[in-house]
mmCIF file with all atom_site columns, C-alpha atoms in Angstrom:
data_model
loop_
_atom_site.group_PDB
_atom_site.id
_atom_site.type_symbol
_atom_site.label_atom_id
_atom_site.label_alt_id
_atom_site.label_comp_id
_atom_site.label_asym_id
_atom_site.label_entity_id
_atom_site.label_seq_id
_atom_site.pdbx_PDB_ins_code
_atom_site.Cartn_x
_atom_site.Cartn_y
_atom_site.Cartn_z
_atom_site.occupancy
_atom_site.B_iso_or_equiv
_atom_site.pdbx_formal_charge
_atom_site.auth_seq_id
_atom_site.auth_comp_id
_atom_site.auth_asym_id
_atom_site.auth_atom_id
_atom_site.pdbx_PDB_model_num
ATOM 1   C CA . VAL A 1 1   ? 0.094   0.112  -0.073  1.00 58.00 ? 1   VAL A CA 1
ATOM 2   C CA . GLN A 1 2   ? 1.821   3.101  -0.944  1.00 84.00 ? 2   GLN A CA 1
ATOM 3   C CA . LEU A 1 3   ? -0.577  5.698  1.163   1.00 92.00 ? 3   LEU A CA 1
ATOM 4   C CA . GLN A 1 4   ? -0.924  4.732  4.882   1.00 93.00 ? 4   GLN A CA 1
ATOM 5   C CA . ALA A 1 5   ? -3.393  6.778  6.714   1.00 95.00 ? 5   ALA A CA 1
ATOM 6   C CA . SER A 1 6   ? -3.296  6.121  10.384  1.00 96.00 ? 6   SER A CA 1
ATOM 7   C CA . GLY A 1 7   ? -4.653  7.725  13.887  1.00 97.00 ? 7   GLY A CA 1
ATOM 8   C CA . GLY A 1 8   ? -8.809  7.285  13.723  1.00 97.00 ? 8   GLY A CA 1
ATOM 9   C CA . GLY A 1 9   ? -10.441 6.594  16.493  1.00 97.00 ? 9   GLY A CA 1
ATOM 10  C CA . LEU A 1 10  ? -13.189 7.226  18.932  1.00 97.00 ? 10  LEU A CA 1
ATOM 11  C CA . ALA A 1 11  ? -13.593 11.019 20.546  1.00 98.00 ? 11  ALA A CA 1
ATOM 12  C CA . GLN A 1 12  ? -15.906 12.760 22.208  1.00 98.00 ? 12  GLN A CA 1
ATOM 13  C CA . ALA A 1 13  ? -17.676 15.792 20.816  1.00 98.00 ? 13  ALA A CA 1
ATOM 14  C CA . GLY A 1 14  ? -15.295 19.065 21.666  1.00 98.00 ? 14  GLY A CA 1
ATOM 15  C CA . GLY A 1 15  ? -12.299 16.902 21.325  1.00 98.00 ? 15  GLY A CA 1
ATOM 16  C CA . SER A 1 16  ? -9.633  16.540 19.133  1.00 98.00 ? 16  SER A CA 1
ATOM 17  C CA . LEU A 1 17  ? -7.911  13.743 16.727  1.00 98.00 ? 17  LEU A CA 1
ATOM 18  C CA . ARG A 1 18  ? -5.179  13.674 14.481  1.00 98.00 ? 18  ARG A CA 1
ATOM 19  C CA . LEU A 1 19  ? -4.922  12.184 11.017  1.00 98.00 ? 19  LEU A CA 1
ATOM 20  C CA . SER A 1 20  ? -1.742  11.068 9.138   1.00 98.00 ? 20  SER A CA 1
ATOM 21  C CA . CYS A 1 21  ? -1.146  10.053 5.604   1.00 96.00 ? 21  CYS A CA 1
ATOM 22  C CA . VAL A 1 22  ? 2.357   8.338  5.053   1.00 95.00 ? 22  VAL A CA 1
ATOM 23  C CA . ASP A 1 23  ? 3.999   8.000  1.542   1.00 91.00 ? 23  ASP A CA 1
ATOM 24  C CA . SER A 1 24  ? 5.644   5.055  2.054   1.00 86.00 ? 24  SER A CA 1
ATOM 25  C CA . ARG A 1 25  ? 7.152   5.038  -1.776  1.00 87.00 ? 25  ARG A CA 1
ATOM 26  C CA . ARG A 1 26  ? 7.589   8.773  -1.382  1.00 85.00 ? 26  ARG A CA 1
ATOM 27  C CA . THR A 1 27  ? 5.717   9.673  -4.286  1.00 85.00 ? 27  THR A CA 1
ATOM 28  C CA . PHE A 1 28  ? 3.618   12.584 -3.953  1.00 87.00 ? 28  PHE A CA 1
ATOM 29  C CA . SER A 1 29  ? 5.806   15.007 -2.566  1.00 88.00 ? 29  SER A CA 1
ATOM 30  C CA . ASN A 1 30  ? 4.906   16.553 -5.952  1.00 93.00 ? 30  ASN A CA 1
ATOM 31  C CA . ASN A 1 31  ? 1.075   16.475 -5.698  1.00 95.00 ? 31  ASN A CA 1
ATOM 32  C CA . ALA A 1 32  ? -1.164  17.617 -3.898  1.00 96.00 ? 32  ALA A CA 1
ATOM 33  C CA . VAL A 1 33  ? -2.955  15.489 -1.491  1.00 97.00 ? 33  VAL A CA 1
ATOM 34  C CA . ALA A 1 34  ? -6.329  15.603 0.154   1.00 97.00 ? 34  ALA A CA 1
ATOM 35  C CA . TRP A 1 35  ? -8.438  13.899 2.768   1.00 98.00 ? 35  TRP A CA 1
ATOM 36  C CA . TYR A 1 36  ? -12.161 12.700 2.045   1.00 98.00 ? 36  TYR A CA 1
ATOM 37  C CA . ARG A 1 37  ? -14.399 11.156 4.189   1.00 98.00 ? 37  ARG A CA 1
ATOM 38  C CA . GLN A 1 38  ? -17.464 8.436  3.656   1.00 97.00 ? 38  GLN A CA 1
ATOM 39  C CA . ILE A 1 39  ? -20.531 8.023  5.725   1.00 93.00 ? 39  ILE A CA 1
ATOM 40  C CA . PRO A 1 40  ? -21.347 4.260  4.799   1.00 86.00 ? 40  PRO A CA 1
ATOM 41  C CA . GLY A 1 41  ? -24.188 4.778  2.732   1.00 91.00 ? 41  GLY A CA 1
ATOM 42  C CA . LYS A 1 42  ? -23.495 7.955  1.121   1.00 94.00 ? 42  LYS A CA 1
ATOM 43  C CA . ASP A 1 43  ? -20.752 9.483  -1.475  1.00 95.00 ? 43  ASP A CA 1
ATOM 44  C CA . ARG A 1 44  ? -17.326 10.064 -0.523  1.00 96.00 ? 44  ARG A CA 1
ATOM 45  C CA . GLU A 1 45  ? -16.740 14.114 0.200   1.00 97.00 ? 45  GLU A CA 1
ATOM 46  C CA . PHE A 1 46  ? -14.046 16.467 0.152   1.00 98.00 ? 46  PHE A CA 1
ATOM 47  C CA . VAL A 1 47  ? -12.694 17.333 3.237   1.00 98.00 ? 47  VAL A CA 1
ATOM 48  C CA . ALA A 1 48  ? -9.376  19.746 2.914   1.00 98.00 ? 48  ALA A CA 1
ATOM 49  C CA . ALA A 1 49  ? -6.405  19.721 0.788   1.00 98.00 ? 49  ALA A CA 1
ATOM 50  C CA . VAL A 1 50  ? -2.990  21.087 0.637   1.00 98.00 ? 50  VAL A CA 1
ATOM 51  C CA . ASN A 1 51  ? -0.934  21.384 -2.164  1.00 97.00 ? 51  ASN A CA 1
ATOM 52  C CA . TRP A 1 52  ? 2.706   19.813 -3.083  1.00 95.00 ? 52  TRP A CA 1
ATOM 53  C CA . SER A 1 53  ? 4.503   22.747 -1.503  1.00 94.00 ? 53  SER A CA 1
ATOM 54  C CA . GLY A 1 54  ? 2.205   22.855 1.696   1.00 93.00 ? 54  GLY A CA 1
ATOM 55  C CA . GLY A 1 55  ? 1.774   26.375 1.004   1.00 94.00 ? 55  GLY A CA 1
ATOM 56  C CA . THR A 1 56  ? -1.789  26.358 -0.393  1.00 97.00 ? 56  THR A CA 1
ATOM 57  C CA . THR A 1 57  ? -5.083  24.975 1.648   1.00 98.00 ? 57  THR A CA 1
ATOM 58  C CA . SER A 1 58  ? -8.234  24.448 0.987   1.00 98.00 ? 58  SER A CA 1
ATOM 59  C CA . TYR A 1 59  ? -11.329 23.326 3.091   1.00 98.00 ? 59  TYR A CA 1
ATOM 60  C CA . ALA A 1 60  ? -15.047 21.933 2.616   1.00 98.00 ? 60  ALA A CA 1
ATOM 61  C CA . ASP A 1 61  ? -16.844 24.413 4.604   1.00 98.00 ? 61  ASP A CA 1
ATOM 62  C CA . ALA A 1 62  ? -18.467 21.901 7.147   1.00 97.00 ? 62  ALA A CA 1
ATOM 63  C CA . VAL A 1 63  ? -14.779 21.599 8.769   1.00 98.00 ? 63  VAL A CA 1
ATOM 64  C CA . LYS A 1 64  ? -13.477 24.823 8.151   1.00 98.00 ? 64  LYS A CA 1
ATOM 65  C CA . GLY A 1 65  ? -12.311 26.528 10.861  1.00 98.00 ? 65  GLY A CA 1
ATOM 66  C CA . ARG A 1 66  ? -11.958 23.509 12.744  1.00 98.00 ? 66  ARG A CA 1
ATOM 67  C CA . PHE A 1 67  ? -9.835  21.325 10.674  1.00 98.00 ? 67  PHE A CA 1
ATOM 68  C CA . THR A 1 68  ? -6.207  22.058 9.430   1.00 98.00 ? 68  THR A CA 1
ATOM 69  C CA . ILE A 1 69  ? -4.431  19.891 6.768   1.00 98.00 ? 69  ILE A CA 1
ATOM 70  C CA . ALA A 1 70  ? -0.628  20.451 6.693   1.00 98.00 ? 70  ALA A CA 1
ATOM 71  C CA . ARG A 1 71  ? 2.489   18.334 5.318   1.00 96.00 ? 71  ARG A CA 1
ATOM 72  C CA . ASP A 1 72  ? 5.446   17.868 6.150   1.00 95.00 ? 72  ASP A CA 1
ATOM 73  C CA . ARG A 1 73  ? 8.039   17.061 2.751   1.00 93.00 ? 73  ARG A CA 1
ATOM 74  C CA . ALA A 1 74  ? 11.038  15.520 4.841   1.00 92.00 ? 74  ALA A CA 1
ATOM 75  C CA . LYS A 1 75  ? 8.790   12.884 6.675   1.00 93.00 ? 75  LYS A CA 1
ATOM 76  C CA . ASN A 1 76  ? 6.390   12.373 3.619   1.00 93.00 ? 76  ASN A CA 1
ATOM 77  C CA . THR A 1 77  ? 3.475   12.744 5.691   1.00 96.00 ? 77  THR A CA 1
ATOM 78  C CA . VAL A 1 78  ? 0.539   14.786 5.600   1.00 97.00 ? 78  VAL A CA 1
ATOM 79  C CA . TYR A 1 79  ? -1.446  15.568 9.058   1.00 98.00 ? 79  TYR A CA 1
ATOM 80  C CA . LEU A 1 80  ? -5.338  16.126 9.094   1.00 98.00 ? 80  LEU A CA 1
ATOM 81  C CA . GLN A 1 81  ? -5.624  17.773 12.580  1.00 98.00 ? 81  GLN A CA 1
ATOM 82  C CA . MET A 1 82  ? -9.559  17.662 13.790  1.00 98.00 ? 82  MET A CA 1
ATOM 83  C CA . ASN A 1 83  ? -10.792 19.771 16.639  1.00 98.00 ? 83  ASN A CA 1
ATOM 84  C CA . SER A 1 84  ? -13.802 20.844 17.997  1.00 98.00 ? 84  SER A CA 1
ATOM 85  C CA . LEU A 1 85  ? -15.372 17.207 16.779  1.00 98.00 ? 85  LEU A CA 1
ATOM 86  C CA . LYS A 1 86  ? -18.955 16.853 16.160  1.00 98.00 ? 86  LYS A CA 1
ATOM 87  C CA . PRO A 1 87  ? -21.059 13.607 15.923  1.00 97.00 ? 87  PRO A CA 1
ATOM 88  C CA . GLU A 1 88  ? -21.445 14.269 12.104  1.00 96.00 ? 88  GLU A CA 1
ATOM 89  C CA . ASP A 1 89  ? -17.672 14.271 11.430  1.00 97.00 ? 89  ASP A CA 1
ATOM 90  C CA . THR A 1 90  ? -17.995 10.379 12.515  1.00 97.00 ? 90  THR A CA 1
ATOM 91  C CA . ALA A 1 91  ? -16.818 8.553  9.153   1.00 98.00 ? 91  ALA A CA 1
ATOM 92  C CA . VAL A 1 92  ? -14.312 6.749  7.694   1.00 98.00 ? 92  VAL A CA 1
ATOM 93  C CA . TYR A 1 93  ? -11.177 9.107  6.072   1.00 98.00 ? 93  TYR A CA 1
ATOM 94  C CA . TYR A 1 94  ? -9.219  8.585  3.601   1.00 97.00 ? 94  TYR A CA 1
ATOM 95  C CA . CYS A 1 95  ? -6.091  10.418 2.062   1.00 96.00 ? 95  CYS A CA 1
ATOM 96  C CA . ALA A 1 96  ? -5.850  10.798 -1.447  1.00 96.00 ? 96  ALA A CA 1
ATOM 97  C CA . LYS A 1 97  ? -2.478  11.702 -3.872  1.00 95.00 ? 97  LYS A CA 1
ATOM 98  C CA . ASP A 1 98  ? -4.117  14.522 -6.307  1.00 95.00 ? 98  ASP A CA 1
ATOM 99  C CA . LEU A 1 99  ? -3.046  14.259 -10.092 1.00 94.00 ? 99  LEU A CA 1
ATOM 100 C CA . ARG A 1 100 ? -1.349  17.356 -10.013 1.00 95.00 ? 100 ARG A CA 1
ATOM 101 C CA . ALA A 1 101 ? 0.680   19.842 -7.627  1.00 95.00 ? 101 ALA A CA 1
ATOM 102 C CA . MET A 1 102 ? -2.092  22.325 -7.254  1.00 95.00 ? 102 MET A CA 1
ATOM 103 C CA . TYR A 1 103 ? -5.214  20.450 -5.884  1.00 94.00 ? 103 TYR A CA 1
ATOM 104 C CA . SER A 1 104 ? -7.572  19.738 -8.607  1.00 95.00 ? 104 SER A CA 1
ATOM 105 C CA . GLY A 1 105 ? -10.054 17.042 -6.988  1.00 94.00 ? 105 GLY A CA 1
ATOM 106 C CA . SER A 1 106 ? -8.462  14.470 -9.446  1.00 94.00 ? 106 SER A CA 1
ATOM 107 C CA . PRO A 1 107 ? -7.543  11.378 -7.275  1.00 93.00 ? 107 PRO A CA 1
ATOM 108 C CA . GLN A 1 108 ? -4.812  9.354  -8.270  1.00 92.00 ? 108 GLN A CA 1
ATOM 109 C CA . SER A 1 109 ? -4.130  7.188  -5.901  1.00 91.00 ? 109 SER A CA 1
ATOM 110 C CA . TRP A 1 110 ? -5.741  6.384  -2.153  1.00 92.00 ? 110 TRP A CA 1
ATOM 111 C CA . GLY A 1 111 ? -4.763  5.184  0.741   1.00 89.00 ? 111 GLY A CA 1
ATOM 112 C CA . GLN A 1 112 ? -7.089  3.030  3.031   1.00 91.00 ? 112 GLN A CA 1
ATOM 113 C CA . GLY A 1 113 ? -9.394  4.390  5.662   1.00 93.00 ? 113 GLY A CA 1
ATOM 114 C CA . THR A 1 114 ? -9.200  5.229  9.374   1.00 97.00 ? 114 THR A CA 1
ATOM 115 C CA . LEU A 1 115 ? -12.410 5.198  10.932  1.00 97.00 ? 115 LEU A CA 1
ATOM 116 C CA . VAL A 1 116 ? -13.356 8.239  13.019  1.00 98.00 ? 116 VAL A CA 1
ATOM 117 C CA . THR A 1 117 ? -16.226 7.828  15.550  1.00 98.00 ? 117 THR A CA 1
ATOM 118 C CA . VAL A 1 118 ? -17.239 11.113 17.527  1.00 98.00 ? 118 VAL A CA 1
ATOM 119 C CA . SER A 1 119 ? -19.571 10.506 20.750  1.00 97.00 ? 119 SER A CA 1
ATOM 120 C CA . SER A 1 120 ? -22.519 12.941 21.640  1.00 93.00 ? 120 SER A CA 1
#
């Protein structure tokens, strides 16, 4: 598996979790990386993205101001810091390497999901 997502778990509403996406093959350094999430029975939705350098980020309205995406290029890792969690954040979270250096919404490869459960 090229992209390895981890950090999911159980949190209480208002709590925090940090997800990590590691590129074991060191292939996403020139690509944007995004986090998506999926609730069973629903379509996968965009959460946040960071461009190749880490200098540009974008967020879904539902998480803006609560989640922060960042990348450590030396560690080939992209993080998603999730604060002020809500029960509606419960989902399986996936990281994906984008086709381009700037986020384009075109995932090229996916990591396995990591489950985040937020209790009320």
